[in-house]
Amino acid sequence: MCLPVLLCVLLCLSAAPGPVSGAGADKSCTDLRQFYTGKGFTLVEVPQTEISGEHLRMCPQGPTCCTSTMEENLAGLSTRETEGLIREAGRSLQSAFNALHRSFDTYFTELHGRSERSLQEVLSPLGPLYSQNTRLYGDLYTDLRQYYRGSALNLDETLTEFWSRLLERTFKISAPTDVTLSDDYLECVAKQQETLRPFSDVPRDMKAKLIRAFVTARSFIQGLIVSGEVVRKVSQVHLSPECTKALMKLVYCPHCRGTASIKPCSSYCSNVMKGCLANQADLDPEWQNLIDSMIQVASSFSTEPSLDVVLSSIPARIYEAVHFLQENLDKFTEKVYQTCGTPGELGTGSPSLPEQRKKSGSLTASEYKPSPTAGLRLEMQVSDLSSKLREMRQYWIQLPLALCSKLAAGGASQDKCWNGITKARYLPEVMGDGLANQINNPEVELDITKPDMTIRQQIMQLKIMSNRLKNALEGNDVDFQDASDDISGSGSGMCYGGQCHRNRGFDYSPDTTRARGAATFQTRLCGRLLLLPLASLLLQR
């Protein structure tokens, strides 16, 4: 009876982790102990010398300084650190989008403001037709501003209403002083706008150009916001348990083996990161499509008639239209009387408008084109926007490479690097980008039939925004109300003056808290520099 019991005891003792016999029995774990405590863990149960590694589940089994608990702790740490690096890269990209947003928004609102401030200078020669209609002109600019900010205004209807009201007021002011025009009569006058064209072709031409300018500007701003929100949401997606195992093996298993100085092989690191970020890489086609659409929209700002010309010439176009009506008022009045009837016997009293008409002279929009410096500023704006957007095109497929850029060994060390098992060349081929290409990834086990649903939702948002931008290029109004609640309730903090227009689904001001540490808009944002925080944080390991 004693012999079987003794054999069992001996077997148990041989299976238990303990000091490694032979030449390596005294190999110290001092370096790992210092490293482990430096990561915030305690030295409880941490061995003084190497132990046998049969208990390891993620690292290669063999002589090791890591217990099972240490392996689990370091695996969790590798995941948290990598997720932190991904979020840091995302915040850098968000800051870049916020910088683009601020730059264009500042340019556009300044352009809009200068145009509004020039109203008095341009329209004052119209006399009472300006002084008695200042609120009408001001309301037009307010409506345009609100539309740009995301209001539910129908721009086509807004502009049509403006010209109808202007026609009513012009006709009323131009009428003899002893003639009273009822509201019904003035409504009849306004209805003659399409058939009699009292303002010539100015309303139609101005409407087409303004709608195109404001639709593209609004959709461009929204594209920047949606892009930043997609980055924020995707950067918060947690890594899978399979990725955790692969990251532990890549990053911290060399420490457990006592070979912390050996860097991972670059191809090995690429396969781990491409497997961990496979779902994120699937954003790439629609991401590039959205960036290209935004570049197209940005380029359209300088296409004739350019954005600055359209906005700056609003007062002159209004003057041109009113002056045309003044010059042809008698003919127009005669036709109105034929259609709407004579409002009453015309007396001898008459306003001072005919005299004012002689003084006002002829004016066209060409006399109020923006200065050459304004055109130069627009060119610089478009150039900066386009170049910086191009640098963001391949973000999702460059992210794994950026994570490995400082973590992995250089090209000359590919025979003396950590390949996941030992110090040797990594032989498997590097996988492609995206979930479908990971079917044979030797480092990360993935079910390619089960994509991450959060990322799939963001891919759909990219598609929706790309379609809106393409519609905007055609001058088609964009209805942002169709956006999903997923974005509208995102809490991005993009609001103006502390007010967020949640009912419209989108907020239009960049998050100044997140963007506070962003570089200025003039700073070159190259794709690699954008991801440098990843490399520097990895080096701290």
Coordinates of C-alpha atoms in Angstrom, one line a residue:
M1 CA 0.0 0.0 0.0
C2 CA 2.8 2.4 0.7
L3 CA 4.5 2.1 -2.7
P4 CA 1.5 3.3 -4.8
V5 CA 1.0 6.2 -2.4
L6 CA 4.7 7.1 -2.7
L7 CA 4.5 7.0 -6.4
C8 CA 1.5 9.3 -6.5
V9 CA 3.2 11.8 -4.3
L10 CA 6.3 11.8 -6.5
L11 CA 4.2 12.3 -9.6
C12 CA 2.4 15.3 -8.1
L13 CA 5.6 16.9 -7.0
S14 CA 7.1 16.4 -10.5
A15 CA 4.0 18.0 -12.1
A16 CA 3.9 21.1 -9.8
P17 CA 5.6 24.3 -11.0
G18 CA 8.9 24.7 -9.3
P19 CA 12.6 25.6 -9.9
V20 CA 14.0 24.2 -13.2
S21 CA 16.5 21.4 -12.7
G22 CA 19.8 21.3 -14.3
A23 CA 22.0 24.1 -15.5
G24 CA 19.2 26.7 -15.5
A25 CA 18.0 26.1 -12.0
D26 CA 19.5 29.2 -10.6
K27 CA 18.5 31.6 -13.4
S28 CA 17.1 34.7 -11.7
C29 CA 13.8 36.4 -12.3
T30 CA 15.0 39.7 -11.0
D31 CA 14.5 41.6 -14.3
L32 CA 10.9 40.3 -14.6
R33 CA 10.1 41.1 -11.0
Q34 CA 11.2 44.7 -11.5
F35 CA 9.3 44.9 -14.8
Y36 CA 6.2 43.3 -13.2
T37 CA 6.1 45.7 -10.3
G38 CA 6.8 48.6 -12.7
K39 CA 3.5 47.7 -14.4
G40 CA 1.6 48.1 -11.1
F41 CA 1.4 44.5 -9.9
T42 CA 2.6 43.1 -6.6
L43 CA 5.3 40.5 -6.1
V44 CA 3.0 38.1 -4.3
E45 CA 3.7 34.5 -5.6
V46 CA 6.2 35.9 -8.2
P47 CA 9.1 33.4 -8.3
Q48 CA 12.7 34.4 -7.5
T49 CA 14.1 32.0 -10.1
E50 CA 12.7 30.3 -13.3
I51 CA 10.0 27.6 -12.9
S52 CA 8.8 25.0 -15.3
G53 CA 6.2 26.4 -17.7
E54 CA 3.7 23.5 -18.2
H55 CA 1.0 25.7 -16.6
L56 CA 1.2 28.4 -19.2
R57 CA -1.9 28.8 -21.5
M58 CA -0.9 31.6 -23.8
C59 CA 2.9 31.6 -23.8
P60 CA 5.0 28.8 -25.1
Q61 CA 5.6 26.2 -22.4
G62 CA 9.1 26.0 -21.1
P63 CA 11.3 27.5 -18.4
T64 CA 9.6 30.8 -17.3
C65 CA 9.4 33.4 -14.7
C66 CA 5.6 33.8 -15.0
T67 CA 2.9 32.0 -13.0
S68 CA -0.6 31.4 -14.4
T69 CA -1.8 34.5 -12.5
M70 CA 1.0 36.6 -13.9
E71 CA 0.2 35.4 -17.4
E72 CA -3.5 36.4 -17.0
N73 CA -2.5 39.8 -15.5
L74 CA -0.1 40.6 -18.3
A75 CA -2.6 39.4 -20.9
G76 CA -5.2 41.8 -19.6
L77 CA -2.6 44.6 -19.4
S78 CA -1.6 44.0 -23.1
T79 CA -5.2 44.4 -24.1
R80 CA -5.8 47.5 -22.1
E81 CA -2.6 49.1 -23.4
T82 CA -3.4 48.3 -27.0
E83 CA -7.0 49.5 -26.6
G84 CA -5.6 52.7 -25.1
L85 CA -3.3 53.2 -28.1
I86 CA -6.2 52.7 -30.5
R87 CA -8.2 55.3 -28.6
E88 CA -5.3 57.7 -28.5
A89 CA -4.9 57.4 -32.3
G90 CA -8.6 57.9 -32.6
R91 CA -8.4 61.1 -30.5
S92 CA -5.6 62.4 -32.6
L93 CA -7.7 61.8 -35.8
Q94 CA -10.8 63.4 -34.1
S95 CA -8.7 66.4 -33.2
A96 CA -7.6 66.7 -36.8
F97 CA -11.2 66.6 -38.0
N98 CA -12.2 69.2 -35.4
A99 CA -9.3 71.4 -36.7
L100 CA -10.7 71.1 -40.2
H101 CA -14.2 71.9 -39.0
R102 CA -13.1 75.0 -37.1
S103 CA -11.0 76.3 -40.0
F104 CA -13.8 75.9 -42.6
D105 CA -16.5 77.1 -40.3
T106 CA -14.6 80.2 -39.4
Y107 CA -13.9 80.9 -43.1
F108 CA -17.6 80.4 -44.1
T109 CA -19.1 82.4 -41.2
E110 CA -16.7 85.3 -41.8
L111 CA -17.6 85.3 -45.5
H112 CA -21.3 85.2 -44.7
G113 CA -20.9 88.0 -42.1
R114 CA -19.0 90.3 -44.5
S115 CA -21.7 89.8 -47.1
E116 CA -24.4 90.8 -44.6
R117 CA -22.5 93.8 -43.4
S118 CA -22.2 95.1 -47.0
L119 CA -25.9 95.3 -47.4
Q120 CA -26.2 98.9 -46.3
E121 CA -23.4 100.1 -48.6
V122 CA -24.8 98.3 -51.6
L123 CA -28.5 98.8 -51.2
S124 CA -28.7 102.3 -49.6
P125 CA -28.9 103.9 -53.1
L126 CA -32.4 102.2 -53.3
G127 CA -33.7 104.7 -50.8
P128 CA -36.9 103.6 -49.2
L129 CA -36.7 100.2 -50.9
Y130 CA -33.8 99.5 -48.7
S131 CA -34.6 101.5 -45.5
Q132 CA -38.1 100.1 -45.3
N133 CA -37.0 96.5 -46.0
T134 CA -33.9 96.2 -43.8
R135 CA -35.6 93.5 -41.7
L136 CA -36.5 91.5 -44.8
Y137 CA -32.9 91.5 -46.0
G138 CA -31.7 90.7 -42.5
D139 CA -34.1 87.8 -42.2
L140 CA -32.7 86.3 -45.5
Y141 CA -29.2 86.2 -44.0
T142 CA -30.6 84.7 -40.7
D143 CA -32.4 82.0 -42.6
L144 CA -29.2 81.2 -44.6
R145 CA -27.2 81.0 -41.5
Q146 CA -29.7 78.7 -39.8
Y147 CA -29.8 76.4 -42.8
Y148 CA -26.0 76.2 -42.7
R149 CA -26.1 75.4 -39.0
G150 CA -28.5 72.4 -39.7
S151 CA -32.0 73.9 -39.5
A152 CA -34.9 72.1 -41.1
L153 CA -35.5 75.0 -43.5
N154 CA -36.3 74.2 -47.1
L155 CA -33.9 76.5 -48.8
D156 CA -35.8 76.6 -52.1
E157 CA -39.0 77.7 -50.4
T158 CA -37.1 80.2 -48.2
L159 CA -35.7 82.0 -51.2
T160 CA -39.0 81.9 -53.1
E161 CA -40.7 83.4 -50.1
F162 CA -38.0 86.2 -49.9
W163 CA -38.5 87.3 -53.5
S164 CA -42.3 87.2 -53.1
R165 CA -42.2 89.4 -50.0
L166 CA -39.7 91.7 -51.7
L167 CA -42.0 92.1 -54.7
E168 CA -45.0 92.9 -52.5
R169 CA -43.1 95.5 -50.5
T170 CA -41.5 97.0 -53.6
F171 CA -44.8 97.3 -55.4
K172 CA -46.5 98.8 -52.3
I173 CA -43.7 101.4 -51.8
S174 CA -43.8 102.2 -55.5
A175 CA -47.6 102.8 -55.6
P176 CA -49.0 106.3 -55.4
T177 CA -49.4 107.6 -51.9
D178 CA -53.2 107.8 -52.1
V179 CA -53.7 104.2 -53.2
T180 CA -54.2 101.6 -50.5
L181 CA -53.3 98.0 -51.5
S182 CA -55.0 95.2 -49.6
D183 CA -53.2 92.1 -48.5
D184 CA -55.2 90.0 -51.0
Y185 CA -54.2 92.4 -53.8
L186 CA -50.5 92.2 -52.8
E187 CA -50.7 88.4 -52.7
C188 CA -52.0 88.5 -56.2
V189 CA -49.0 90.7 -57.2
A190 CA -46.6 88.2 -55.6
K191 CA -48.1 85.4 -57.6
Q192 CA -47.1 87.2 -60.8
Q193 CA -43.4 86.6 -60.1
E194 CA -43.0 83.5 -62.1
T195 CA -45.0 84.6 -65.2
L196 CA -44.0 88.3 -65.4
R197 CA -40.4 88.0 -64.0
P198 CA -40.3 91.4 -62.4
F199 CA -36.8 90.9 -61.1
S200 CA -35.6 89.5 -64.5
D201 CA -33.7 86.2 -64.1
V202 CA -31.9 87.2 -60.9
P203 CA -34.1 85.2 -58.4
R204 CA -33.8 82.0 -60.5
D205 CA -30.1 82.4 -61.0
M206 CA -29.3 83.5 -57.5
K207 CA -31.4 80.7 -56.0
A208 CA -29.6 78.0 -58.0
K209 CA -26.2 79.3 -57.0
L210 CA -27.1 79.9 -53.3
I211 CA -28.6 76.5 -52.9
R212 CA -25.6 74.8 -54.4
A213 CA -23.2 76.9 -52.2
F214 CA -25.1 76.3 -48.9
V215 CA -25.9 72.6 -49.6
T216 CA -22.3 71.8 -50.3
A217 CA -21.0 73.8 -47.3
R218 CA -23.5 72.3 -44.9
S219 CA -22.9 68.7 -46.2
F220 CA -19.1 69.3 -46.0
I221 CA -19.3 70.4 -42.4
Q222 CA -21.6 67.4 -41.6
G223 CA -19.1 65.0 -43.3
L224 CA -16.4 66.2 -41.0
I225 CA -18.6 65.6 -38.0
V226 CA -19.8 62.2 -39.1
S227 CA -16.2 61.1 -39.8
G228 CA -15.1 62.2 -36.3
E229 CA -18.0 60.4 -34.7
V230 CA -17.3 57.2 -36.6
V231 CA -13.6 57.3 -35.4
R232 CA -14.7 57.9 -31.8
K233 CA -17.2 55.0 -31.8
V234 CA -15.0 52.5 -33.6
S235 CA -12.0 53.4 -31.4
Q236 CA -14.0 52.3 -28.4
V237 CA -14.7 48.8 -29.6
H238 CA -13.2 46.3 -27.3
L239 CA -10.7 43.7 -28.5
S240 CA -11.8 40.0 -28.5
P241 CA -10.5 37.3 -26.1
E242 CA -8.7 35.7 -29.0
C243 CA -6.9 39.0 -29.6
T244 CA -6.0 39.2 -25.9
K245 CA -4.2 35.8 -26.2
A246 CA -2.4 36.9 -29.3
L247 CA -1.3 40.2 -27.8
M248 CA 0.0 38.5 -24.7
K249 CA 2.1 36.1 -26.8
L250 CA 3.4 39.0 -28.9
V251 CA 4.2 41.5 -26.2
Y252 CA 4.8 40.0 -22.8
C253 CA 5.6 36.3 -23.4
P254 CA 9.3 37.3 -24.2
H255 CA 9.4 38.9 -20.7
C256 CA 8.2 35.6 -19.2
R257 CA 10.9 33.8 -21.2
G258 CA 13.7 36.1 -20.0
T259 CA 14.2 37.5 -23.5
A260 CA 12.6 40.9 -23.1
S261 CA 15.3 42.6 -25.2
I262 CA 14.2 40.7 -28.3
K263 CA 11.6 42.6 -30.4
P264 CA 8.8 40.8 -32.3
C265 CA 9.3 40.0 -35.9
S266 CA 7.5 42.7 -38.0
S267 CA 5.5 40.1 -40.0
Y268 CA 4.4 38.4 -36.8
C269 CA 3.3 41.7 -35.3
S270 CA 1.4 42.5 -38.5
N271 CA -0.6 39.3 -38.4
V272 CA -1.5 39.8 -34.8
M273 CA -2.6 43.4 -35.3
K274 CA -4.4 42.7 -38.6
G275 CA -6.3 39.9 -36.8
C276 CA -7.1 42.1 -33.8
L277 CA -8.3 45.0 -36.1
A278 CA -9.9 43.0 -38.8
N279 CA -13.3 44.5 -38.3
Q280 CA -11.9 48.0 -38.2
A281 CA -10.1 47.4 -41.5
D282 CA -13.5 46.7 -43.1
L283 CA -14.3 50.4 -42.8
D284 CA -11.6 51.2 -45.3
P285 CA -13.6 51.0 -48.6
E286 CA -16.4 53.2 -47.4
W287 CA -14.0 55.4 -45.4
Q288 CA -12.0 56.2 -48.5
N289 CA -15.2 56.8 -50.4
L290 CA -16.3 59.3 -47.9
I291 CA -12.9 61.1 -47.8
D292 CA -12.9 61.2 -51.6
S293 CA -16.4 62.7 -51.6
M294 CA -15.4 65.4 -49.1
I295 CA -12.4 66.2 -51.2
Q296 CA -14.7 66.6 -54.3
V297 CA -17.0 68.9 -52.3
A298 CA -14.1 71.0 -51.1
S299 CA -12.8 71.3 -54.6
S300 CA -16.2 72.5 -55.8
F301 CA -16.0 75.5 -53.5
S302 CA -13.5 77.1 -55.9
T303 CA -15.4 76.1 -59.1
E304 CA -17.0 79.0 -60.8
P305 CA -19.0 80.6 -59.5
S306 CA -16.9 80.1 -56.4
L307 CA -18.2 80.1 -52.9
D308 CA -16.8 83.5 -52.0
V309 CA -18.3 85.1 -55.2
V310 CA -21.7 83.6 -54.5
L311 CA -21.9 84.8 -50.9
S312 CA -20.2 88.2 -51.5
S313 CA -22.5 89.1 -54.4
I314 CA -25.8 88.5 -52.6
P315 CA -26.4 92.3 -51.9
A316 CA -25.4 93.2 -55.5
R317 CA -27.7 90.6 -56.9
I318 CA -30.6 92.0 -54.8
Y319 CA -29.8 95.5 -56.0
E320 CA -29.6 94.3 -59.6
A321 CA -33.1 92.7 -59.3
V322 CA -34.7 95.7 -57.6
H323 CA -33.1 98.1 -60.0
F324 CA -34.5 96.0 -63.0
L325 CA -38.0 96.3 -61.5
Q326 CA -37.6 100.0 -61.0
E327 CA -36.6 100.5 -64.7
N328 CA -39.6 98.4 -65.8
L329 CA -42.1 99.3 -63.1
D330 CA -44.6 100.9 -65.5
K331 CA -44.8 97.8 -67.8
F332 CA -45.0 95.5 -64.8
T333 CA -47.7 97.6 -63.1
E334 CA -49.8 97.6 -66.3
K335 CA -49.6 93.8 -66.5
V336 CA -50.5 93.5 -62.8
Y337 CA -53.6 95.7 -63.3
Q338 CA -54.6 93.4 -66.2
T339 CA -54.4 90.4 -64.0
C340 CA -55.2 91.6 -60.5
G341 CA -57.4 94.6 -61.4
T342 CA -56.9 98.3 -60.7
P343 CA -56.6 98.8 -56.9
G344 CA -58.5 102.2 -57.1
E345 CA -58.5 105.6 -58.9
L346 CA -54.9 106.8 -59.1
G347 CA -54.4 110.2 -57.6
T348 CA -51.9 112.9 -58.3
G349 CA -49.7 112.0 -55.2
S350 CA -46.8 109.8 -55.8
P351 CA -43.8 108.7 -53.8
S352 CA -40.3 109.9 -54.3
L353 CA -39.3 106.6 -55.8
P354 CA -39.2 107.8 -59.5
E355 CA -36.7 110.4 -58.5
Q356 CA -34.8 107.9 -56.5
R357 CA -34.8 105.6 -59.5
K358 CA -33.0 108.2 -61.6
K359 CA -30.3 108.7 -59.0
S360 CA -29.6 105.0 -58.3
G361 CA -28.2 104.3 -61.7
S362 CA -27.3 100.9 -63.0
L363 CA -25.4 98.3 -60.9
T364 CA -24.5 94.7 -61.5
A365 CA -23.1 92.0 -59.3
S366 CA -19.8 92.1 -61.1
E367 CA -19.0 95.4 -59.4
Y368 CA -19.1 93.6 -56.0
K369 CA -17.0 90.6 -56.6
P370 CA -14.6 89.8 -53.7
S371 CA -11.1 91.1 -53.7
P372 CA -8.2 89.0 -55.1
T373 CA -7.0 88.3 -51.6
A374 CA -10.4 86.7 -50.8
G375 CA -10.0 84.4 -53.8
L376 CA -6.5 83.5 -52.7
R377 CA -7.7 82.7 -49.3
L378 CA -10.3 80.4 -50.7
E379 CA -7.7 78.6 -52.8
M380 CA -5.5 78.1 -49.8
Q381 CA -8.5 76.9 -47.8
V382 CA -9.4 74.3 -50.4
S383 CA -5.8 73.2 -50.8
D384 CA -5.4 72.7 -47.0
L385 CA -8.7 70.9 -46.7
S386 CA -7.9 68.5 -49.6
S387 CA -4.3 67.7 -48.6
K388 CA -5.2 67.0 -45.0
L389 CA -8.2 64.8 -45.9
R390 CA -6.0 62.8 -48.3
E391 CA -3.7 62.0 -45.4
M392 CA -6.6 60.4 -43.6
R393 CA -7.7 58.1 -46.4
Q394 CA -5.9 55.0 -45.4
Y395 CA -6.1 55.4 -41.6
W396 CA -7.9 52.1 -40.9
I397 CA -5.5 49.9 -42.9
Q398 CA -2.5 51.8 -41.7
L399 CA -3.4 51.5 -38.0
P400 CA -2.0 47.9 -37.6
L401 CA 1.2 49.0 -39.2
A402 CA 1.4 52.1 -37.0
L403 CA 1.0 49.9 -33.9
C404 CA 3.8 47.7 -35.0
S405 CA 6.1 50.5 -36.3
K406 CA 8.1 50.8 -33.0
L407 CA 7.1 47.6 -31.3
A408 CA 8.5 45.2 -33.9
A409 CA 12.1 44.6 -35.0
G410 CA 13.5 46.4 -38.1
G411 CA 14.1 44.9 -41.5
A412 CA 17.7 43.9 -40.7
S413 CA 16.7 41.9 -37.6
Q414 CA 14.2 39.5 -39.1
D415 CA 16.4 36.5 -38.4
K416 CA 16.9 37.5 -34.7
C417 CA 13.4 38.5 -33.6
W418 CA 10.6 37.0 -31.5
N419 CA 8.4 34.9 -33.7
G420 CA 6.0 33.9 -31.0
I421 CA 7.9 30.8 -30.0
T422 CA 11.6 31.6 -30.0
K423 CA 14.3 33.9 -31.4
A424 CA 14.1 33.1 -35.1
R425 CA 12.6 34.3 -38.5
Y426 CA 8.8 34.4 -38.7
L427 CA 7.8 32.1 -41.6
P428 CA 4.0 32.5 -42.2
E429 CA 2.9 35.0 -44.8
V430 CA 1.3 38.3 -43.8
M431 CA -2.5 38.3 -44.1
G432 CA -4.4 40.9 -46.1
D433 CA -6.7 43.6 -44.6
G434 CA -10.2 43.0 -43.4
L435 CA -12.2 40.2 -41.7
A436 CA -12.5 38.0 -44.8
N437 CA -8.7 37.9 -45.2
Q438 CA -8.1 36.5 -41.7
I439 CA -9.5 33.1 -42.4
N440 CA -6.0 31.6 -42.3
N441 CA -4.5 34.0 -39.8
P442 CA -2.1 31.8 -37.8
E443 CA -2.1 34.2 -34.8
V444 CA -5.7 35.2 -34.1
E445 CA -8.6 32.9 -34.3
L446 CA -11.6 34.7 -35.9
D447 CA -15.0 33.7 -37.0
I448 CA -15.3 35.6 -40.3
T449 CA -19.0 34.9 -40.4
K450 CA -19.6 37.1 -37.3
P451 CA -18.6 40.7 -37.9
D452 CA -18.7 43.3 -35.2
M453 CA -22.2 44.9 -35.4
T454 CA -21.1 48.3 -34.0
I455 CA -18.5 48.6 -36.8
R456 CA -21.1 47.5 -39.4
Q457 CA -23.4 50.2 -38.2
Q458 CA -20.7 52.8 -38.7
I459 CA -19.9 51.5 -42.2
M460 CA -23.6 52.2 -43.0
Q461 CA -23.2 55.8 -41.6
L462 CA -20.2 56.3 -43.9
K463 CA -22.3 55.1 -46.9
I464 CA -25.2 57.4 -46.0
M465 CA -22.9 60.4 -45.6
S466 CA -21.1 59.7 -48.9
N467 CA -24.4 59.7 -50.7
R468 CA -25.4 63.0 -49.2
L469 CA -22.2 64.6 -50.3
K470 CA -22.6 63.3 -53.8
N471 CA -26.1 64.6 -53.9
A472 CA -24.8 68.0 -52.6
L473 CA -22.4 68.1 -55.6
E474 CA -25.5 68.0 -57.8
G475 CA -27.1 70.9 -55.8
N476 CA -29.7 68.5 -54.3
D477 CA -30.8 69.5 -50.8
V478 CA -29.8 67.2 -48.1
D479 CA -32.3 66.1 -45.5
F480 CA -30.2 65.3 -42.4
Q481 CA -33.4 64.1 -40.6
D482 CA -32.9 60.7 -42.2
A483 CA -29.8 60.1 -40.1
S484 CA -30.0 57.3 -37.5
D485 CA -30.5 58.1 -33.8
D486 CA -27.1 56.4 -33.3
I487 CA -25.3 59.5 -34.4
S488 CA -27.9 62.1 -33.3
G489 CA -27.7 60.9 -29.7
S490 CA -24.0 60.3 -29.7
G491 CA -23.1 63.1 -27.2
S492 CA -20.3 64.4 -29.3
G493 CA -20.7 67.8 -27.9
M494 CA -20.6 69.5 -31.3
C495 CA -22.9 72.5 -30.5
Y496 CA -22.8 76.2 -31.1
G497 CA -23.2 78.6 -28.3
G498 CA -24.0 75.8 -25.9
Q499 CA -27.1 74.9 -27.9
C500 CA -27.4 71.6 -29.6
H501 CA -30.1 71.1 -32.2
R502 CA -31.0 67.5 -31.3
N503 CA -34.2 67.6 -33.3
R504 CA -32.2 67.8 -36.5
G505 CA -30.1 64.8 -35.7
F506 CA -26.8 66.6 -35.8
D507 CA -24.8 69.2 -34.0
Y508 CA -22.4 71.5 -35.8
S509 CA -19.7 72.7 -33.5
P510 CA -16.5 70.8 -32.8
D511 CA -15.9 69.4 -29.3
T512 CA -13.5 72.1 -28.0
T513 CA -12.6 70.0 -25.0
R514 CA -11.3 67.2 -27.1
A515 CA -9.7 69.5 -29.5
R516 CA -8.0 71.7 -27.0
G517 CA -4.7 69.9 -27.4
A518 CA -5.0 69.6 -31.2
A519 CA -2.4 71.2 -33.4
T520 CA -3.3 74.4 -35.2
F521 CA -4.9 74.0 -38.6
Q522 CA -1.8 75.1 -40.4
T523 CA 0.3 72.3 -38.9
R524 CA 1.0 69.6 -41.4
L525 CA -0.8 66.4 -40.5
C526 CA 1.0 63.5 -42.2
G527 CA -0.4 60.1 -41.8
R528 CA 2.6 58.7 -39.9
L529 CA 2.9 61.7 -37.6
L530 CA -0.8 61.3 -36.8
L531 CA -0.1 57.9 -35.3
L532 CA 3.2 58.7 -33.5
P533 CA 1.5 58.6 -30.1
L534 CA 1.1 54.9 -30.7
A535 CA 4.8 54.3 -31.2
S536 CA 5.9 56.4 -28.3
L537 CA 3.5 54.7 -25.9
L538 CA 4.6 51.3 -27.1
L539 CA 8.2 52.2 -26.4
Q540 CA 7.3 52.8 -22.7
R541 CA 6.8 49.1 -22.3

